[in-house]
Amino acid sequence: MRALFAQARMELRLTLRSGEGLLVTLIIPPALLLFFAVLRIAPSGYARPIDFLLPSMLALAVMSVGLVSLGIRTAYERHYGVLKRLGATPLGRGRLLGAKVLAVLAVEVIQIGLLVAVASFFGWRPTGLVPVALLALLFGTATFASLGLLIAGTFRAETTLGLANGLYLLFILLGGIAWPLDRMPGPIALVGLLLPSNALATALRTTLSPSPGWPLGELAILALWTLGILAVARRTFRWE
Amino acid sequence: MSAPRSMHSSAESVATRPAIEVEGLIKRYDSRTVVDRLSFSIFRGELFALLGPNGAGKTTTIEILEGYRRPDAGTVRILGLDPSRDASELKRRIGVMLQSGGIYPTATPQEVLELFACFYPDPEDPEALLHLVGLDEVRRTRYRYLSGGQQRRLALALALIGKPEVLFLDEPTTGMDPQARRLTWSLLEELKRRGMTILLTTHFLEEAERLADRVAIIDHGRLIALSTPQELMRLEADHVTVAAAQPLDVDELAQLPSVHRVRELPDGRYVLETDRPIDALAEVTGWARDRRLLLTELRVGHRSLEEVFLQLTGSELRE
């Protein structure tokens, strides 16, 4: 346990120490939320813009830390032989991955705190099925952290850098984060429906709405994505 | 069933078994054989150097012993344990220094030493290790801003943090300046005195000559010599080197009674091979006096390990 927590502390410390990690995880999501909320940029059909924007930015935050920050950091750790060197210590791969998950969850706690603080400024109060929303966040974390690690362990560090940022942008624009898919042209909406970002954002909107429901379909999509990603990672992930 | 048996064998191993046993080791990458039927044993408390040119199979060999790669054939035992099957027990008892990298670029020496200390049941004091490898002053400097030599010394300190019984060092002093290298050498000598078993690979013959109890020379994955550095240097006859103000007659020199063979070096000196250097010396000076030749250089020497290496492998060590 001591090794696990020491490693998790190091992971968290290095995430927050890197400028790009800090920017993408803790600055971009609250800044976007603030920007859109001030300008009231949101689709019609929501009582207030913040009711659409907060679930979007919570989903964005999970992608920022799991896909972008964790993926890129891990890719460079692999590039610099850190993963290899840790492999010769008693820490073990299980605890190394466990420590990465703990660090991701810790960053998410900070992100949620910041986003909820901004949202409450625009009159948002917790409604709906909050525990189910947290469950959806956990499912999303599993999906995007697995995706980040898959890319990090499969491609070179430079490729991971481009790929993680590219997918991030794709998910934001076409994956139901910036704009809901039912307001998009048909073919684009069809592509977006299959993306995990839309499943996570929709699950959060469903659970945090004043008349909430259980997002079973979305949770199933996220679980399927996670299983698929892990199956591929088992074949392609390299520690060196 | 297997637990008591392995306990028994490890109790036995303390007294009788070598710390490292390698038997018939083979490793292929695709169709290329990089380690070819390698066998050697390293005794407890021994400092053993693996010497060879680039691509000789040194790193592959040491990484098989560290548990990073599985051999295609042959057996490997470290402290009586199998690096693949008994990995979790072995990792507590060995220390590893990779050939390069392995450390978070944005973390400081103090942070990584304190982190690694948490991985081991009975670690060294990170403070003491920082001092031992001379990194006190840069303890809060991020790894990426350390000099090459400082980075290597941090890697060495990390290898020592778990109080290992066996230490694996892959080219530990490559990239160090001469002062850091001497500091590392005296550190390794101290560790040897404390009874640690050390396997190191190196390009530096001087390093092997000074530190190693025994040296294995490998080339193309094969063991081509295994002995003490002193024995290796005695493999061939001693020699006498002479030089004069003018060219010398090679045939006349070769006819001196104690001289086996004469070689002319590109720089104009002559090397006389002999197994009776004292007699050869007397004969050469007598021969020069008779011909009124002034010798500008006259020297008896052993071959250096470098020359032995050159002769055995046909290639020079490169950094």
XYZ file of C-alpha atoms in Angstrom, chain B:
319
model
C 4.451 -28.387 -2.232
C 6.760 -26.123 -4.121
C 7.201 -23.553 -1.361
C 9.185 -25.733 1.089
C 11.339 -27.041 -1.716
C 12.292 -23.593 -2.916
C 13.026 -22.528 0.663
C 15.296 -25.502 1.024
C 17.154 -24.740 -2.176
C 17.604 -21.097 -1.290
C 18.971 -22.027 2.156
C 21.395 -24.357 0.456
C 22.324 -21.722 -2.084
C 23.672 -19.325 0.518
C 26.549 -21.633 1.243
C 27.207 -23.372 -2.032
C 25.625 -21.862 -5.108
C 27.088 -18.987 -7.104
C 25.077 -15.763 -7.030
C 24.552 -15.880 -10.803
C 24.487 -18.987 -12.976
C 24.156 -18.838 -16.749
C 24.104 -22.084 -18.688
C 23.822 -22.461 -22.460
C 22.000 -19.157 -22.850
C 20.635 -18.440 -26.336
C 18.651 -15.393 -27.459
C 17.503 -14.738 -31.009
C 15.825 -11.706 -32.515
C 14.068 -12.960 -35.632
C 16.734 -15.112 -37.240
C 19.672 -13.225 -35.717
C 21.363 -14.947 -32.796
C 22.472 -12.208 -30.389
C 23.444 -14.447 -27.465
C 24.978 -17.739 -28.501
C 25.387 -20.571 -25.950
C 26.731 -18.325 -23.226
C 27.728 -19.982 -19.940
C 29.359 -18.491 -16.868
C 28.947 -18.284 -13.096
C 29.500 -15.344 -10.806
C 30.398 -16.001 -7.195
C 29.013 -14.162 -4.219
C 30.907 -10.989 -3.501
C 32.530 -11.019 -6.905
C 32.726 -8.062 -9.285
C 32.352 -9.486 -12.758
C 32.807 -7.445 -15.924
C 31.192 -8.248 -19.248
C 33.332 -6.726 -21.944
C 32.664 -6.523 -25.658
C 32.253 -4.225 -28.644
C 28.925 -2.626 -29.501
C 26.345 -5.191 -30.531
C 28.231 -8.054 -28.848
C 25.176 -9.049 -26.813
C 26.155 -7.492 -23.463
C 22.939 -5.573 -22.884
C 20.741 -8.445 -24.063
C 22.534 -10.766 -21.644
C 22.244 -8.439 -18.652
C 18.566 -7.734 -19.471
C 17.800 -11.448 -19.498
C 19.383 -11.713 -16.036
C 17.349 -8.705 -14.854
C 14.146 -10.417 -16.005
C 13.329 -8.075 -18.904
C 13.647 -10.749 -21.595
C 13.140 -14.466 -21.730
C 15.882 -16.669 -23.128
C 15.134 -18.849 -26.175
C 17.191 -21.641 -24.647
C 19.407 -22.277 -21.649
C 18.916 -21.553 -17.979
C 19.589 -18.522 -15.827
C 19.553 -18.446 -12.020
C 20.014 -15.387 -9.837
C 20.439 -16.215 -6.118
C 19.088 -19.644 -7.060
C 15.906 -18.085 -8.501
C 14.471 -17.895 -12.003
C 14.246 -14.245 -13.199
C 10.910 -14.916 -14.950
C 9.168 -17.291 -12.549
C 10.429 -15.779 -9.281
C 10.381 -12.190 -10.534
C 8.571 -10.681 -7.562
C 10.974 -12.126 -4.996
C 14.045 -11.315 -7.079
C 13.043 -7.705 -7.669
C 13.330 -7.063 -3.938
C 16.866 -8.452 -3.905
C 18.490 -6.992 -7.015
C 19.448 -3.471 -8.051
C 19.359 -2.386 -11.678
C 21.043 0.446 -13.557
C 19.911 0.665 -17.171
C 22.244 1.788 -19.918
C 20.368 5.081 -20.200
C 17.342 6.970 -18.947
C 14.779 5.391 -16.678
C 14.056 8.492 -14.585
C 11.255 11.097 -14.742
C 12.789 14.152 -16.471
C 10.833 16.615 -14.328
C 11.431 14.955 -10.954
C 14.342 15.767 -8.653
C 16.954 13.347 -7.268
C 15.480 13.631 -3.805
C 11.944 12.900 -5.056
C 12.844 9.798 -7.051
C 15.071 8.392 -4.300
C 12.309 8.872 -1.725
C 9.812 7.303 -4.136
C 11.973 4.236 -4.819
C 12.691 3.880 -1.088
C 8.952 3.216 -0.613
C 9.141 0.179 -2.924
C 11.565 -1.861 -0.791
C 11.125 -3.530 2.586
C 14.381 -2.236 4.100
C 15.699 0.660 1.998
C 18.830 2.743 2.359
C 18.400 6.272 3.652
C 17.857 8.513 0.569
C 19.796 11.306 2.303
C 22.832 9.089 2.817
C 22.725 7.863 -0.783
C 22.546 11.416 -2.164
C 25.675 12.153 -0.209
C 27.388 8.906 -1.195
C 27.060 9.597 -4.948
C 27.828 13.297 -4.534
C 24.439 14.758 -5.482
C 23.725 16.748 -2.273
C 23.964 20.059 -4.049
C 21.568 19.169 -6.865
C 19.024 17.273 -4.769
C 16.275 19.705 -5.799
C 17.333 20.093 -9.427
C 15.100 18.402 -11.973
C 16.653 15.352 -13.608
C 16.617 16.897 -17.092
C 18.843 19.751 -15.903
C 21.497 17.464 -14.376
C 24.746 16.847 -16.264
C 25.186 13.465 -17.957
C 27.460 12.287 -15.162
C 25.042 13.412 -12.463
C 22.194 11.593 -14.212
C 24.254 8.394 -14.252
C 25.115 8.759 -10.568
C 21.438 9.175 -9.715
C 20.689 6.009 -11.681
C 23.391 4.261 -9.646
C 21.938 5.542 -6.373
C 18.506 4.207 -7.435
C 20.061 0.815 -8.091
C 21.395 0.833 -4.512
C 18.298 2.098 -2.685
C 16.861 -1.355 -1.958
C 20.095 -2.692 -0.371
C 20.451 -5.244 -3.173
C 22.369 -8.498 -2.863
C 23.136 -8.449 -6.573
C 23.787 -5.292 -8.558
C 23.438 -5.105 -12.361
C 25.141 -2.121 -13.971
C 24.891 -1.603 -17.725
C 27.765 0.695 -18.703
C 27.673 2.594 -15.413
C 30.360 5.172 -16.171
C 29.613 5.918 -19.828
C 28.991 9.649 -20.117
C 30.787 10.507 -16.877
C 33.690 12.914 -16.706
C 36.966 11.471 -15.353
C 36.351 12.790 -11.850
C 32.866 11.293 -11.599
C 34.242 8.058 -13.021
C 36.917 7.821 -10.337
C 34.306 8.575 -7.672
C 32.120 5.791 -9.049
C 35.027 3.368 -9.159
C 35.915 3.911 -5.519
C 32.221 3.558 -4.663
C 32.050 0.216 -6.481
C 35.228 -0.936 -4.723
C 33.600 -0.065 -1.407
C 30.450 -2.008 -2.319
C 32.618 -4.977 -3.258
C 34.334 -4.823 0.122
C 30.897 -4.957 1.749
C 30.266 -8.229 -0.073
C 27.863 -7.145 -2.797
C 27.839 -9.219 -5.975
C 28.221 -6.919 -8.975
C 27.847 -7.582 -12.691
C 28.799 -4.705 -14.936
C 29.137 -4.244 -18.659
C 31.677 -1.788 -19.901
C 33.491 -0.324 -22.870
C 36.344 0.832 -20.658
C 39.138 -1.675 -20.355
C 40.695 0.420 -17.640
C 37.479 -0.004 -15.685
C 37.541 -3.781 -16.043
C 41.273 -3.887 -15.275
C 40.904 -1.861 -12.114
C 37.635 -3.183 -10.681
C 36.873 -6.662 -11.925
C 37.751 -9.880 -10.153
C 37.041 -11.641 -13.432
C 36.351 -10.476 -16.959
C 34.293 -12.201 -19.644
C 34.942 -11.016 -23.168
C 32.031 -11.615 -25.518
C 31.726 -10.977 -29.219
C 28.824 -11.853 -31.534
C 27.055 -13.240 -28.462
C 29.769 -15.786 -27.747
C 32.107 -16.075 -24.816
C 35.635 -15.804 -26.178
C 37.627 -15.383 -22.954
C 36.899 -15.638 -19.251
C 39.578 -14.999 -16.675
C 41.065 -12.505 -14.262
C 42.292 -9.305 -15.906
C 45.864 -10.253 -14.922
C 45.618 -13.667 -16.585
C 44.140 -12.170 -19.729
C 47.024 -9.739 -20.001
C 49.501 -12.595 -19.564
C 47.926 -14.605 -22.400
C 50.730 -13.711 -24.744
C 54.446 -13.104 -24.313
C 55.781 -9.863 -22.905
C 57.405 -7.469 -25.245
C 60.222 -4.978 -25.532
C 59.627 -1.767 -27.425
C 62.589 0.012 -28.997
C 63.060 3.102 -31.101
C 66.178 4.702 -32.551
C 67.190 7.878 -34.360
C 67.352 5.888 -37.586
C 65.557 2.840 -39.075
C 66.632 -0.515 -37.645
C 67.231 -3.826 -39.399
C 64.224 -5.984 -38.551
C 65.891 -9.248 -39.628
C 68.913 -8.657 -37.404
C 66.696 -7.892 -34.403
C 64.689 -11.057 -35.039
C 67.890 -13.142 -34.876
C 68.643 -12.132 -31.277
C 68.412 -15.364 -29.172
C 65.496 -14.373 -26.869
C 63.410 -12.579 -29.490
C 60.626 -14.559 -31.165
C 59.269 -12.015 -33.526
C 59.661 -8.360 -34.455
C 56.942 -6.000 -35.557
C 57.487 -2.557 -36.952
C 54.855 -0.081 -35.775
C 53.524 2.672 -38.052
C 55.123 5.329 -35.811
C 58.627 3.921 -36.444
C 58.992 1.964 -33.212
C 59.694 -1.761 -33.050
C 58.049 -4.342 -30.820
C 60.107 -7.420 -29.949
C 58.085 -10.333 -28.603
C 59.811 -12.465 -26.006
C 59.179 -14.641 -22.993
C 62.529 -13.674 -21.419
C 62.345 -9.878 -21.298
C 65.459 -9.411 -19.145
C 67.661 -11.364 -21.574
C 66.078 -9.619 -24.547
C 66.839 -6.243 -23.003
C 70.528 -7.137 -22.554
C 70.767 -8.503 -26.086
C 69.179 -5.420 -27.659
C 71.477 -2.986 -25.806
C 74.542 -5.112 -26.707
C 73.458 -5.233 -30.345
C 72.977 -1.441 -30.446
C 76.360 -0.777 -28.795
C 78.156 -3.005 -31.360
C 76.563 -1.009 -34.195
C 77.046 2.402 -32.494
C 73.262 2.993 -32.611
C 71.633 5.365 -30.186
C 68.332 3.959 -28.908
C 65.872 6.742 -28.113
C 63.395 4.433 -26.427
C 63.723 1.105 -24.673
C 60.843 -0.238 -22.663
C 59.585 -3.577 -21.328
C 55.847 -3.955 -21.098
C 52.908 -6.265 -20.712
C 50.208 -6.099 -23.214
C 47.325 -3.967 -22.157
C 43.881 -5.468 -21.920
C 43.101 -3.306 -24.931
C 45.613 -5.212 -27.055
C 44.315 -8.539 -25.778
C 40.846 -7.456 -26.664
C 41.861 -6.305 -30.118
C 43.549 -9.624 -30.789
C 40.651 -11.741 -29.484
C 37.784 -9.938 -31.166
C 39.492 -8.301 -34.118
C 37.629 -5.135 -33.327
C 38.269 -2.122 -31.206
C 36.105 -1.104 -28.306
C 34.057 1.871 -29.207
C 32.279 4.285 -26.954
